[in-house]
Coordinates of C-alpha atoms and ligand atoms in Angstrom, one line a residue:
X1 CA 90.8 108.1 112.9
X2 CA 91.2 107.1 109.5
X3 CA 91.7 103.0 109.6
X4 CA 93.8 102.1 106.4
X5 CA 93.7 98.9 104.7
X6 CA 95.8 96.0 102.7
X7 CA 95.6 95.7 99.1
X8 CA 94.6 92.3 98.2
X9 CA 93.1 90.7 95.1
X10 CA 92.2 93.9 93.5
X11 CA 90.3 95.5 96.5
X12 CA 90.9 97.6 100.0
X13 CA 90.7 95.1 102.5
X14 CA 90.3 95.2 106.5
X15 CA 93.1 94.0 108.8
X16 CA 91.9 91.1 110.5
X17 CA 94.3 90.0 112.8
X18 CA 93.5 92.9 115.4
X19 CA 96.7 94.7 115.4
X20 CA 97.4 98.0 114.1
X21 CA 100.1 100.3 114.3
X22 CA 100.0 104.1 114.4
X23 CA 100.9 106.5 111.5
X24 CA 102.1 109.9 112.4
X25 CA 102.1 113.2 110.9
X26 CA 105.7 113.6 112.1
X27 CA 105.5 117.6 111.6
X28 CA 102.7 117.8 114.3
X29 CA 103.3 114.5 115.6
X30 CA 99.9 113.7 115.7
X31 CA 98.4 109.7 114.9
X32 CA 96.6 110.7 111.3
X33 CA 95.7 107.1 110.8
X34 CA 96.4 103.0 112.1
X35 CA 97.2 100.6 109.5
X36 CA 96.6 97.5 109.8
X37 CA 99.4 94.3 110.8
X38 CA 98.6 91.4 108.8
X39 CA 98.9 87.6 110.3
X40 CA 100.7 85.0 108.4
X41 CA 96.1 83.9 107.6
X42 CA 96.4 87.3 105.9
X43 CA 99.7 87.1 103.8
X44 CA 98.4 83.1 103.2
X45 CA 95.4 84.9 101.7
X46 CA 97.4 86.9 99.5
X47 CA 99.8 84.6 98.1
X48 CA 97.3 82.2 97.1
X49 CA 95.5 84.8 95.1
X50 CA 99.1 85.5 93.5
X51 CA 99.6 81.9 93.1
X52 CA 96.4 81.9 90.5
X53 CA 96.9 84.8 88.9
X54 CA 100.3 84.6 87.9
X55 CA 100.0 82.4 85.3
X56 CA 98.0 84.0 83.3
X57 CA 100.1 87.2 83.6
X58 CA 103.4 85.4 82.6
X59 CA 101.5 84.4 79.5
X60 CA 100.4 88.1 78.6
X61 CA 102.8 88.8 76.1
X62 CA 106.3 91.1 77.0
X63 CA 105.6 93.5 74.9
X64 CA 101.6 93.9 76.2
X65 CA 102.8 93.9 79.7
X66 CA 105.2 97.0 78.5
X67 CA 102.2 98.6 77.5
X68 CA 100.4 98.4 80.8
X69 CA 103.8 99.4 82.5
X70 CA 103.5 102.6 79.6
X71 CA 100.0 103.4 81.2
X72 CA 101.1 102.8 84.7
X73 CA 103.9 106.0 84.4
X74 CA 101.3 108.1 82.1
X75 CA 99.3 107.5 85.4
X76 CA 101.6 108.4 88.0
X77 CA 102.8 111.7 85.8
X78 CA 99.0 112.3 86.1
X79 CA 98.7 111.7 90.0
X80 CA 102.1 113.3 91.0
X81 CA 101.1 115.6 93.0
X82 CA 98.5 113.6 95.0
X83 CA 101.2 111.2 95.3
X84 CA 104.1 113.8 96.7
X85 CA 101.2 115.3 99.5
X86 CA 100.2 111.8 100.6
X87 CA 103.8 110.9 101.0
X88 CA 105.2 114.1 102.6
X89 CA 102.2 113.9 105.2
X90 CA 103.3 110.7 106.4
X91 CA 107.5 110.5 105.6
X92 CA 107.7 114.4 107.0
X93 CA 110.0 115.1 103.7
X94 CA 109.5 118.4 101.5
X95 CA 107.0 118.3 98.3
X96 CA 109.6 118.3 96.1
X97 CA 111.5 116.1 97.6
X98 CA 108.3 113.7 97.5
X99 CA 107.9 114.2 94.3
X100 CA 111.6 113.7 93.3
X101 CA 111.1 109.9 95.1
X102 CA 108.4 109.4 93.1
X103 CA 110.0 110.5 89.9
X104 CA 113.0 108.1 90.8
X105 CA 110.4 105.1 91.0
X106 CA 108.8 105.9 88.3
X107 CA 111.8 106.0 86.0
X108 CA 112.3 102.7 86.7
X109 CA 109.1 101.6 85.5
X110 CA 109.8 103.9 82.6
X111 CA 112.7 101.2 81.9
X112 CA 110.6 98.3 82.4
X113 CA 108.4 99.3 79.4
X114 CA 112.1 97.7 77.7
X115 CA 111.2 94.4 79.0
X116 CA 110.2 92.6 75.3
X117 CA 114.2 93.9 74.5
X118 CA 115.3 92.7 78.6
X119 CA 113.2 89.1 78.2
X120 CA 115.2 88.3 74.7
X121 CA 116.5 84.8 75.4
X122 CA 120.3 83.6 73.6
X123 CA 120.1 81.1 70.8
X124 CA 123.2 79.5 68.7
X125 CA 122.2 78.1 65.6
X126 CA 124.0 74.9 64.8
X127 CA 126.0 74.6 68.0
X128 CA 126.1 70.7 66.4
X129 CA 124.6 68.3 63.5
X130 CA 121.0 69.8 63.5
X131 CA 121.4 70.9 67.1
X132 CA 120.6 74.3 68.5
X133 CA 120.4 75.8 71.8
X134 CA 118.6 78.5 73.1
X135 CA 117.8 80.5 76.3
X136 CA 114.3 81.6 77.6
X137 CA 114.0 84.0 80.7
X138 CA 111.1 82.6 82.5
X139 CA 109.1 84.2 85.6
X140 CA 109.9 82.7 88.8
X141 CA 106.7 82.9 90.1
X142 CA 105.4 84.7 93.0
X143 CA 108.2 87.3 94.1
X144 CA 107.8 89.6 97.6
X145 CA 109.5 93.0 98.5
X146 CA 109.8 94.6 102.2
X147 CA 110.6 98.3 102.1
X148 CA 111.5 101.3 104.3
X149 CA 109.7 104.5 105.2
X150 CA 112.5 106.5 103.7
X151 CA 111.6 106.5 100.2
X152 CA 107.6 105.1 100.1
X153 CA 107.2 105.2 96.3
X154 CA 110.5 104.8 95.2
X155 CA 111.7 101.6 96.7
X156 CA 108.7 99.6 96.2
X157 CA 108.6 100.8 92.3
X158 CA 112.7 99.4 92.3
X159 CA 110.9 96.0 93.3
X160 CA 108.0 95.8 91.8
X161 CA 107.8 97.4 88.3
X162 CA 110.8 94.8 86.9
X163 CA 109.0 92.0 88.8
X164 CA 105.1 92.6 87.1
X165 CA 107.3 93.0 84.0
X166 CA 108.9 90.1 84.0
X167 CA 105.6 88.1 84.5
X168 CA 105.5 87.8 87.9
X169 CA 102.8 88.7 90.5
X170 CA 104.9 90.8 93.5
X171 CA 103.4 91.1 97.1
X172 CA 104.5 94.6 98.6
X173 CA 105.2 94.7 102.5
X174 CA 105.6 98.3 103.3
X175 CA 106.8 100.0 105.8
X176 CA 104.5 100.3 108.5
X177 CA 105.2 104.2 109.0
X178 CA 104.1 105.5 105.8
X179 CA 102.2 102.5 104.3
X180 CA 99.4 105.2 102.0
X181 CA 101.5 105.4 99.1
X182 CA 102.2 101.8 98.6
X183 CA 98.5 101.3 98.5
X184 CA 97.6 103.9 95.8
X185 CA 100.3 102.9 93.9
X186 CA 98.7 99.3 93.4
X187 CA 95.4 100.8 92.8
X188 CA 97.1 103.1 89.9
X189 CA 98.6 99.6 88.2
X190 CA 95.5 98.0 88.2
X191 CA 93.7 101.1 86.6
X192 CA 96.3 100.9 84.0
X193 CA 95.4 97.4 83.2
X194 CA 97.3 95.1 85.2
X195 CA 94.8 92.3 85.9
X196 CA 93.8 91.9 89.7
X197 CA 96.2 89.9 91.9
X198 CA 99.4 90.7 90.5
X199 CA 100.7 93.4 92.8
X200 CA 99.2 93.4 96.5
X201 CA 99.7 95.2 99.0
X202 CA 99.8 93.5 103.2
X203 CA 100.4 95.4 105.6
X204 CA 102.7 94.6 108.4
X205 CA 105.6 94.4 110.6
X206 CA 107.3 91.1 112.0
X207 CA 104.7 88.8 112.0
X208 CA 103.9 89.4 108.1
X209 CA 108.2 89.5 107.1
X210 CA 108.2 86.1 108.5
X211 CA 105.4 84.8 107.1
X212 CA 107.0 86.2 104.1
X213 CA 109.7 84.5 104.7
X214 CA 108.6 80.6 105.1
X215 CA 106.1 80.7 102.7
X216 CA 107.0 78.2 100.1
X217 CA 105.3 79.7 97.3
X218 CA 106.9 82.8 97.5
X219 CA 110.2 82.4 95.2
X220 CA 112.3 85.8 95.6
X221 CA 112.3 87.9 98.2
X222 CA 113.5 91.8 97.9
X223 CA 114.6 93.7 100.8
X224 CA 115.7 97.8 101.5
X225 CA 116.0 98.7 104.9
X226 CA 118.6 98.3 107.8
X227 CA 121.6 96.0 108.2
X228 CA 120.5 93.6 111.0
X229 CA 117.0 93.1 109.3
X230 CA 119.1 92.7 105.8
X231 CA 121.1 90.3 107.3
X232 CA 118.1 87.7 109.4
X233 CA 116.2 88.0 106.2
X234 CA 118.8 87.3 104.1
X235 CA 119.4 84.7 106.3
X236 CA 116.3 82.9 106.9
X237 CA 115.5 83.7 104.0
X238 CA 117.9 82.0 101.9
X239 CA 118.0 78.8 104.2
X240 CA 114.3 78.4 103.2
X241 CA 115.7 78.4 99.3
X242 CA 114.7 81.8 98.2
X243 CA 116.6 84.5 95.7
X244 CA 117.1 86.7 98.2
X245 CA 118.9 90.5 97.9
X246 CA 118.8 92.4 100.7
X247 CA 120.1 96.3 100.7
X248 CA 121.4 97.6 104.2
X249 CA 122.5 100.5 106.3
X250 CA 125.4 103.1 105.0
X251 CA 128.0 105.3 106.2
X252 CA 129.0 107.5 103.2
X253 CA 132.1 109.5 103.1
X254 CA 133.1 112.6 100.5
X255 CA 136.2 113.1 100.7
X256 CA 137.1 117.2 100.1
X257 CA 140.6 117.6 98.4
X258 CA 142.8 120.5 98.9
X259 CA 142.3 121.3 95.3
X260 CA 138.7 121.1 95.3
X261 CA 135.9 124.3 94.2
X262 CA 135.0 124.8 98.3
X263 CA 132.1 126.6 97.4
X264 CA 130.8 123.2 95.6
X265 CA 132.0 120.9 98.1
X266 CA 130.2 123.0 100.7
X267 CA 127.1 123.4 98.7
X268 CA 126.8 119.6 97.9
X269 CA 127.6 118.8 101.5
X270 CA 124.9 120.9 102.4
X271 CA 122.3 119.5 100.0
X272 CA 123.8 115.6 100.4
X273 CA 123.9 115.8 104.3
X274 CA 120.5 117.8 105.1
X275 CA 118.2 116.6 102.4
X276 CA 115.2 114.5 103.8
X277 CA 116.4 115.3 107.3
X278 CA 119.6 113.0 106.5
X279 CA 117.1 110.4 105.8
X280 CA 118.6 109.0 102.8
X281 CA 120.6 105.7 102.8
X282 CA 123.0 108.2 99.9
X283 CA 123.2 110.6 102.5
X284 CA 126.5 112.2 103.3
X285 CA 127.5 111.4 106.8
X286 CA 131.0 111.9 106.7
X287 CA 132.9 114.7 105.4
X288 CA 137.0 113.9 105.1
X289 CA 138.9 116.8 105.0
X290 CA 142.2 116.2 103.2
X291 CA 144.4 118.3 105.3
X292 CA 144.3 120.7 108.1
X293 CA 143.9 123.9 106.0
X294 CA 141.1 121.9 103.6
X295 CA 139.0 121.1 107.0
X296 CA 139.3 124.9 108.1
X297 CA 138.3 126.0 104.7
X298 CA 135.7 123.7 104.4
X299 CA 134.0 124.4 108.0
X300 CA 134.2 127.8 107.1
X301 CA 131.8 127.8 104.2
X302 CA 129.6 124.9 105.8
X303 CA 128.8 127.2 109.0
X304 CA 126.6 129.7 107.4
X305 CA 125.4 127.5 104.7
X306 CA 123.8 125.0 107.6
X307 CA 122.9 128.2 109.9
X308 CA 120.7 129.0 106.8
X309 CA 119.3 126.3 106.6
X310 CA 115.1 126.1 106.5
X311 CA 113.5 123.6 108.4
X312 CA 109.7 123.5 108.6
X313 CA 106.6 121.5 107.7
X314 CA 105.9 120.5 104.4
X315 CA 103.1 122.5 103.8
X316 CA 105.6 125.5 104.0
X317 CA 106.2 124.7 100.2
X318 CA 109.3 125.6 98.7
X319 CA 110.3 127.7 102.1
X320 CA 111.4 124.7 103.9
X321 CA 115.0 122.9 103.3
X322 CA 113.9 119.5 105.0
X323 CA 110.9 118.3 107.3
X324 CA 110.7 116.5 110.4
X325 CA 112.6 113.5 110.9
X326 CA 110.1 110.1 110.9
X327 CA 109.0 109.5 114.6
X328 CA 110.0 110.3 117.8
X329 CA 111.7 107.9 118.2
X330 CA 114.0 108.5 115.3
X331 CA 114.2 111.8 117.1
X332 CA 115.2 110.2 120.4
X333 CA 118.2 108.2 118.9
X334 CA 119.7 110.8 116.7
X335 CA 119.8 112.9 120.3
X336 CA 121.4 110.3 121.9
X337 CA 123.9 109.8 119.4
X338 CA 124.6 113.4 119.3
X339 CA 125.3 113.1 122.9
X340 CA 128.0 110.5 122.5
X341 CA 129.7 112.8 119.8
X342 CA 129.6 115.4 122.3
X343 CA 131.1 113.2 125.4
X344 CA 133.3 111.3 123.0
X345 CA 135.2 114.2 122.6
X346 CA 134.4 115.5 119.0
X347 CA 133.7 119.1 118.5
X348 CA 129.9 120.4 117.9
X349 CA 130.5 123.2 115.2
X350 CA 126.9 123.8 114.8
X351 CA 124.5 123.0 117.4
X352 CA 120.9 121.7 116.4
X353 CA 119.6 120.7 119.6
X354 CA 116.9 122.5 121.2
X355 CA 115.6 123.4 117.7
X356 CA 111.8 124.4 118.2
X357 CA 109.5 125.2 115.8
X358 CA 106.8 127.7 116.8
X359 CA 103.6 126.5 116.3
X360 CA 104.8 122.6 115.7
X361 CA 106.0 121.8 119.1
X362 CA 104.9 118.4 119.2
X363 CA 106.5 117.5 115.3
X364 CA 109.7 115.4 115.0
X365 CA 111.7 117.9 114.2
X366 CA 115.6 118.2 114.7
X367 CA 118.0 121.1 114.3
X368 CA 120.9 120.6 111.8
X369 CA 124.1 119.7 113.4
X370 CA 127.7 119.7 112.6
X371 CA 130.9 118.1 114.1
X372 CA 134.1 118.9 113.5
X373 CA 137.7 116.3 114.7
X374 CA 135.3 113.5 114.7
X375 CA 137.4 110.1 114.5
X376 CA 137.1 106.4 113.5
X377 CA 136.9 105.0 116.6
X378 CA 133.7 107.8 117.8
X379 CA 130.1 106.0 117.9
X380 CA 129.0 109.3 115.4
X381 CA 131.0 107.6 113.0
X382 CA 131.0 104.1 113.5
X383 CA 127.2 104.1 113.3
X384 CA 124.4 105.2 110.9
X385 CA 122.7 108.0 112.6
X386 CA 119.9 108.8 109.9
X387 CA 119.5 112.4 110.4
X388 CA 120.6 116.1 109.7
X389 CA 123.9 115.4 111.5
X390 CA 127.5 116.0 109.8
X391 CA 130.7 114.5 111.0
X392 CA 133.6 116.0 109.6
X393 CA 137.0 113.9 110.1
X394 CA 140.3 115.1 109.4
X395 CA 142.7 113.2 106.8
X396 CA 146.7 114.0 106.6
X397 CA 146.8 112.1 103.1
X398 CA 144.6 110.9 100.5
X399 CA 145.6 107.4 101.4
X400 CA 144.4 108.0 104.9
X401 CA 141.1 109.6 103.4
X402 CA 140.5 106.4 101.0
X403 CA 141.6 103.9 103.5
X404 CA 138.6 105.2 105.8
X405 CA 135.7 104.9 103.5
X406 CA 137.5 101.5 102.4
X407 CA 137.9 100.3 106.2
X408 CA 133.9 101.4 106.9
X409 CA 131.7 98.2 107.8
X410 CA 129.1 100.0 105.3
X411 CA 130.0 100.8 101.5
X412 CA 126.7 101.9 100.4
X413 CA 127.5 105.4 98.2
X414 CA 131.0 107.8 98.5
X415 CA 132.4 110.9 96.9
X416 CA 135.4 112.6 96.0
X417 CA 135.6 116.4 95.6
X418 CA 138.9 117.4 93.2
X419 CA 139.9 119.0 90.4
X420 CA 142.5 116.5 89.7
X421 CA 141.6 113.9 87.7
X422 CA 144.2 111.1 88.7
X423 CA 142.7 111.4 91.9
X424 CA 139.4 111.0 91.2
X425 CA 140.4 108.1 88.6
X426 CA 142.4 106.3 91.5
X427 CA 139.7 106.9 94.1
X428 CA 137.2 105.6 91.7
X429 CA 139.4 102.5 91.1
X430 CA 140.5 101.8 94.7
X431 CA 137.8 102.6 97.1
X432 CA 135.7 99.7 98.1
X433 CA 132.5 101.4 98.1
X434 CA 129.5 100.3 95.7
X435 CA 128.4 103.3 93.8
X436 CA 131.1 106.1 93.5
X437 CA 130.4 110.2 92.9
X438 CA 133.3 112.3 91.5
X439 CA 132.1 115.8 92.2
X440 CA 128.7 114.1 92.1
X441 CA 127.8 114.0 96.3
X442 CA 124.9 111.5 95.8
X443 CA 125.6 109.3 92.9
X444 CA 122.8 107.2 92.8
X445 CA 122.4 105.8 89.4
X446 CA 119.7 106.0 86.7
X447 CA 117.2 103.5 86.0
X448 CA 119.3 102.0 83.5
X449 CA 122.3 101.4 85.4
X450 CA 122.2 99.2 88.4
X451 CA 121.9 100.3 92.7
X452 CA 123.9 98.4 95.1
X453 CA 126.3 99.2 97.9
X454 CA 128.9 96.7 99.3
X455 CA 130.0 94.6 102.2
X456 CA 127.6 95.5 105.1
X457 CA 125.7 97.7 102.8
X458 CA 124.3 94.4 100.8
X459 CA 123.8 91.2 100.6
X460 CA 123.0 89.0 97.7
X461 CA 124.6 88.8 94.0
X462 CA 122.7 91.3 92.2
X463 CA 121.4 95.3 92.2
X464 CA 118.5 96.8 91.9
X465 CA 117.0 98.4 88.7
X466 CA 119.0 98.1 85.7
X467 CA 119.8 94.7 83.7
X468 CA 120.3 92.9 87.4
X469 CA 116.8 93.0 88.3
X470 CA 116.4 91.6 85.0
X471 CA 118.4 88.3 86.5
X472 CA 117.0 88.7 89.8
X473 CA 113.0 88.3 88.7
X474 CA 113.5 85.7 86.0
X475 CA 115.0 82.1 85.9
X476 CA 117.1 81.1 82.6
X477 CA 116.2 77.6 81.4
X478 CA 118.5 76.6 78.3
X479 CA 117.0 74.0 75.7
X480 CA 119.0 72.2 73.5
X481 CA 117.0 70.7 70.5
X482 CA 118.0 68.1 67.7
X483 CA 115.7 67.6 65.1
X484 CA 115.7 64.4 62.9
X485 CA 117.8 65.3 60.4
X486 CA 121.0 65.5 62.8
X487 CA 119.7 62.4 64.8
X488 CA 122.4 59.3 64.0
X489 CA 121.0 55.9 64.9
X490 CA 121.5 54.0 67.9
X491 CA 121.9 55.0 71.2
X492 CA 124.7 57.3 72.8
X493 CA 126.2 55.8 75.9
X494 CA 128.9 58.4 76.6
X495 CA 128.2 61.8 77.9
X496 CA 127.7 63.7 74.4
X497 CA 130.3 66.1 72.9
X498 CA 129.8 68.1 70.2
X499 CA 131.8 66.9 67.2
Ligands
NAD501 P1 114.0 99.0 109.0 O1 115.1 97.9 108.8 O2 113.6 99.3 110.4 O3 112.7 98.5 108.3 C1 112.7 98.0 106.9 C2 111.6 97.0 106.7 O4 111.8 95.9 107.6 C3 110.2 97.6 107.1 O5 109.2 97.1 106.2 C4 109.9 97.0 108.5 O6 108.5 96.7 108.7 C5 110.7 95.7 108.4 N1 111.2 95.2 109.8 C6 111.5 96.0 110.8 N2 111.9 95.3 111.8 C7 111.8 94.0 111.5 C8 112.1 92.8 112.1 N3 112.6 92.7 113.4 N4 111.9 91.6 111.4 C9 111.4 91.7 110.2 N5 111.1 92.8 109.5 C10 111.3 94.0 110.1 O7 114.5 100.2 108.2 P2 113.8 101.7 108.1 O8 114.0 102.4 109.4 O9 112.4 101.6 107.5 O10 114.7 102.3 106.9 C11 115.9 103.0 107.2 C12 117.1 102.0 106.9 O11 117.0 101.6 105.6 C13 118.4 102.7 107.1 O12 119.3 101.9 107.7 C14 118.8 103.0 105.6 O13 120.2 103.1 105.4 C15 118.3 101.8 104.9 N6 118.1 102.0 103.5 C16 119.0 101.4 102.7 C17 118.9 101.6 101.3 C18 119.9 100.9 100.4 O14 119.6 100.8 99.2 N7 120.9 100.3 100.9 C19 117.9 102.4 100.8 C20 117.0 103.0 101.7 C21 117.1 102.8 103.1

């Protein structure tokens, strides 16, 4: 049984605290391999090796630290593939798909290599006799991330490529299910040049978030996984004076027009609900039907499109749709969920349970499923069920279709499918949702732009990626200098204005 390790001060490094937890090969369900959890000795360790490194780091020049950034995505181009396999054999999710959340990471790093132009402070010459003020963006220091299994590379790269950029060293806690692609991804940063210490890996669950979380040399703390875990380490973690952002759970509507291409809607449905097993926190849940004739339309096309659909191993290759879903028990809850659908009264359109797999018995797979007359007040809609399960409800009006993804506890991602562009413009406008698709099913922005849902979706001022993380890694610290020509003699009592 393959034992994996942490990542600390530039080398592999045994767990030592004696607990491990098992990482499965969710199509065969087989353990592959134990990583290690790490105590709060462990994380101690860590930090204090970030603690002296960091310094010197901050002091690298931005536009040096680009260039290491520029050899750190030359290097992940190189390694892609070895990346995708290592991911899909622990997350369960296709090759390209791996590869696609490893692209998505990696064009965020592409942005960092902008950090000289990011780091530019303000400065207003003259702001008074022989006074001027200016701005620096400073590194805050030691900065931490704690990511999900859904997207292995992807995540941590949000966290960590603006943070190294910025001139701080980042400690990485990874999710425990799927913890091998954090770890080459630190070993790839340092080959590209970024000096030991800066990005570590630990290994963990509980014990290692809190120790995280009360350690008062770590200064930010990022977070991506599920809304009660957002919400205690937002929490705890901004009571102990951290910069905290924490990204939660989603629910995310499309709402279908009567005007819409059905053929579109019901591909993107397809693609948006299925992909990644319905492991994606832009996943379509929720299909609203804008009218009874738009639903029966809409089911229509959806039947044989997710009857079609390919599920398999990921060693199929380009034959499989999407992969297992993460463990079993994952598998368990989505079953149970279905099974409140069922005796809640909504309709089961297609019926994924009791999906088998010849040959892969054992894997964590699960049948797509579709409902149909699901409503608001069903636990299939209500909850995040995280896998290849759509709900379709049915809307009389547009209002009543917007007032739903409004009224949702989550606002992570939505969609509208029209033709008419009022619609879209007032659905774009009104919905209180944080990132919005017109005939786009998962609109999760580009590396330039920033990621970040509302309400129960997130907590904290700022996005990911874009100009926020920017603001989120660095502290602004404004100087105002007078030099002796503008200096008048004797003191100033009175709090000074600028004449
Ligand atoms: P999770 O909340 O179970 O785990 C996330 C991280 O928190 C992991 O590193 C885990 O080890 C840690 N953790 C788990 N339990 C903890 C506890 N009790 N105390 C402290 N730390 C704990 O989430 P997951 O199952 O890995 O990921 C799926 C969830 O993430 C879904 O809800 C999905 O919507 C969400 N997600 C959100 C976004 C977003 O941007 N909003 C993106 C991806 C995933």
């Amino acid at each position: 049984m393959q034992e994996l390790t942490h990542y600390i001060g530039g080398a592999h490094v045994k767990g030592t605290s004696g607990r491990f937890a098992d990482v499965f090969n969710p199509a065969t369900g087989e353990v592959q391999a134990k990583v290690p959890l790490a105590n709060s000795d462990e994380m101690d360790k860590a930090v204090a090796i970030a603690v002296a490194a960091q310094p010197a780091w901050a002091a690298v020049n931005p536009q040096r630290r680009a260039r290491v950034m520029m050899k750190f995505v030359d290097l992940l181009n190189r390694d892609m593939d070895k990346l995708a396999e290592a991911l899909s054999r622990e997350h369960g999710k296709t090759l390209p798909d791996a590869a696609g959340d490893v692209q998505r990471g990696l064009e965020v790093a592409e942005y960092c290599i902008g950090a000289p132009q990011m780091l530019k402070g303000e400065f207003t010459d003259g702001a008074g006799p022989g006074i001027d003020i200016y701005s620096m963006k400073q590194a805050l220091g030691v900065t931490a991330g704690i990511t999900p299994f859904n997207f292995p590379a992807m995540i941590p790269m949000w966290m960590f490529a603006p943070a190294i950029a910025c001139g701080n060293a980042f400690i990485l806690k990874p999710s425990e299910r799927d913890p091998s692609v954090p770890l080459m991804l630190a070993e790839l940063f340092e080959e590209a040049g970024l000096p030991k210490g800066i990005l570590q890996v630990v290994n963990g669950d509980k014990d290692s978030v809190d120790a995280i979380l009360d350690h008062p040399d770590i200064m930010s703390i990022g977070f991506v996984g599920s809304t009660p875990i957002a919400e205690y380490i937002y929490g705890r973690g901004c009571s102990n004076g951290k910069r905290v952002q924490c990204f939660g759970g989603a629910k995310n509507h499309m709402i279908i027009m009567p005007d819409a291409d059905m053929d579109q809607a019901a591909d993107a449905l397809v693609g948006a609900g299925y992909g990644a097993a319905g492991e994606r926190c832009m996943a379509i849940s929720v299909a609203v039907a804008v009218g009874n004739d738009t639903a029966d339309r809409l089911i229509e096309k959806l039947v044989p499109r997710i009857e079609a659909l390919k599920v398999g191993p990921y060693t199929s290759g380009n034959d499989v749709d999407y992969g297992p879903v993460v463990t079993a028990a994952a598998k368990a809850n989505i079953e149970r969920l279905v099974q409140t659908g069922i005796d809640q009264g909504a309709k089961l359109v297609v019926d994924g349970r009791n999906f088998n797999l010849q040959g892969y018995e054992n894997g964590f797979f699960v049948g797509p499923h579709l409902f149909d007359n699901v409503t608001t007040d069903m636990d299939i809609y209500t909850q995040e069920i995280f896998g290849p399960v759509l709900t379709t409800v049915r809307a009389e009006t547009y209002e009543e279709a917007l007032a739903m993804a409004t009224d949702h506890e989550y606002g992570n991602g939505t969609a509208i499918f029209t033709r008419d562009g009022d619609a879209a413009r007032d659905f774009a406008s009104r919905v209180q949702v944080g990132m919005v698709g017109i005939n786009v099913p998962i609109p999760v922005p580009l590396a330039y732009h920033t990621f970040g849902g509302w309400k129960k979706s997130a907590f904290g001022d700022l996005n990911q990626h874009g100009p926020d993380a920017f603001k989120f890694y660095t502290k602004t610290k404004t100087v105002t200098a007078r030099w002796p020509s503008g200096i008048k003699e004797g003191g100033e009592f009175s709090i000074p204005v600028m004449e």
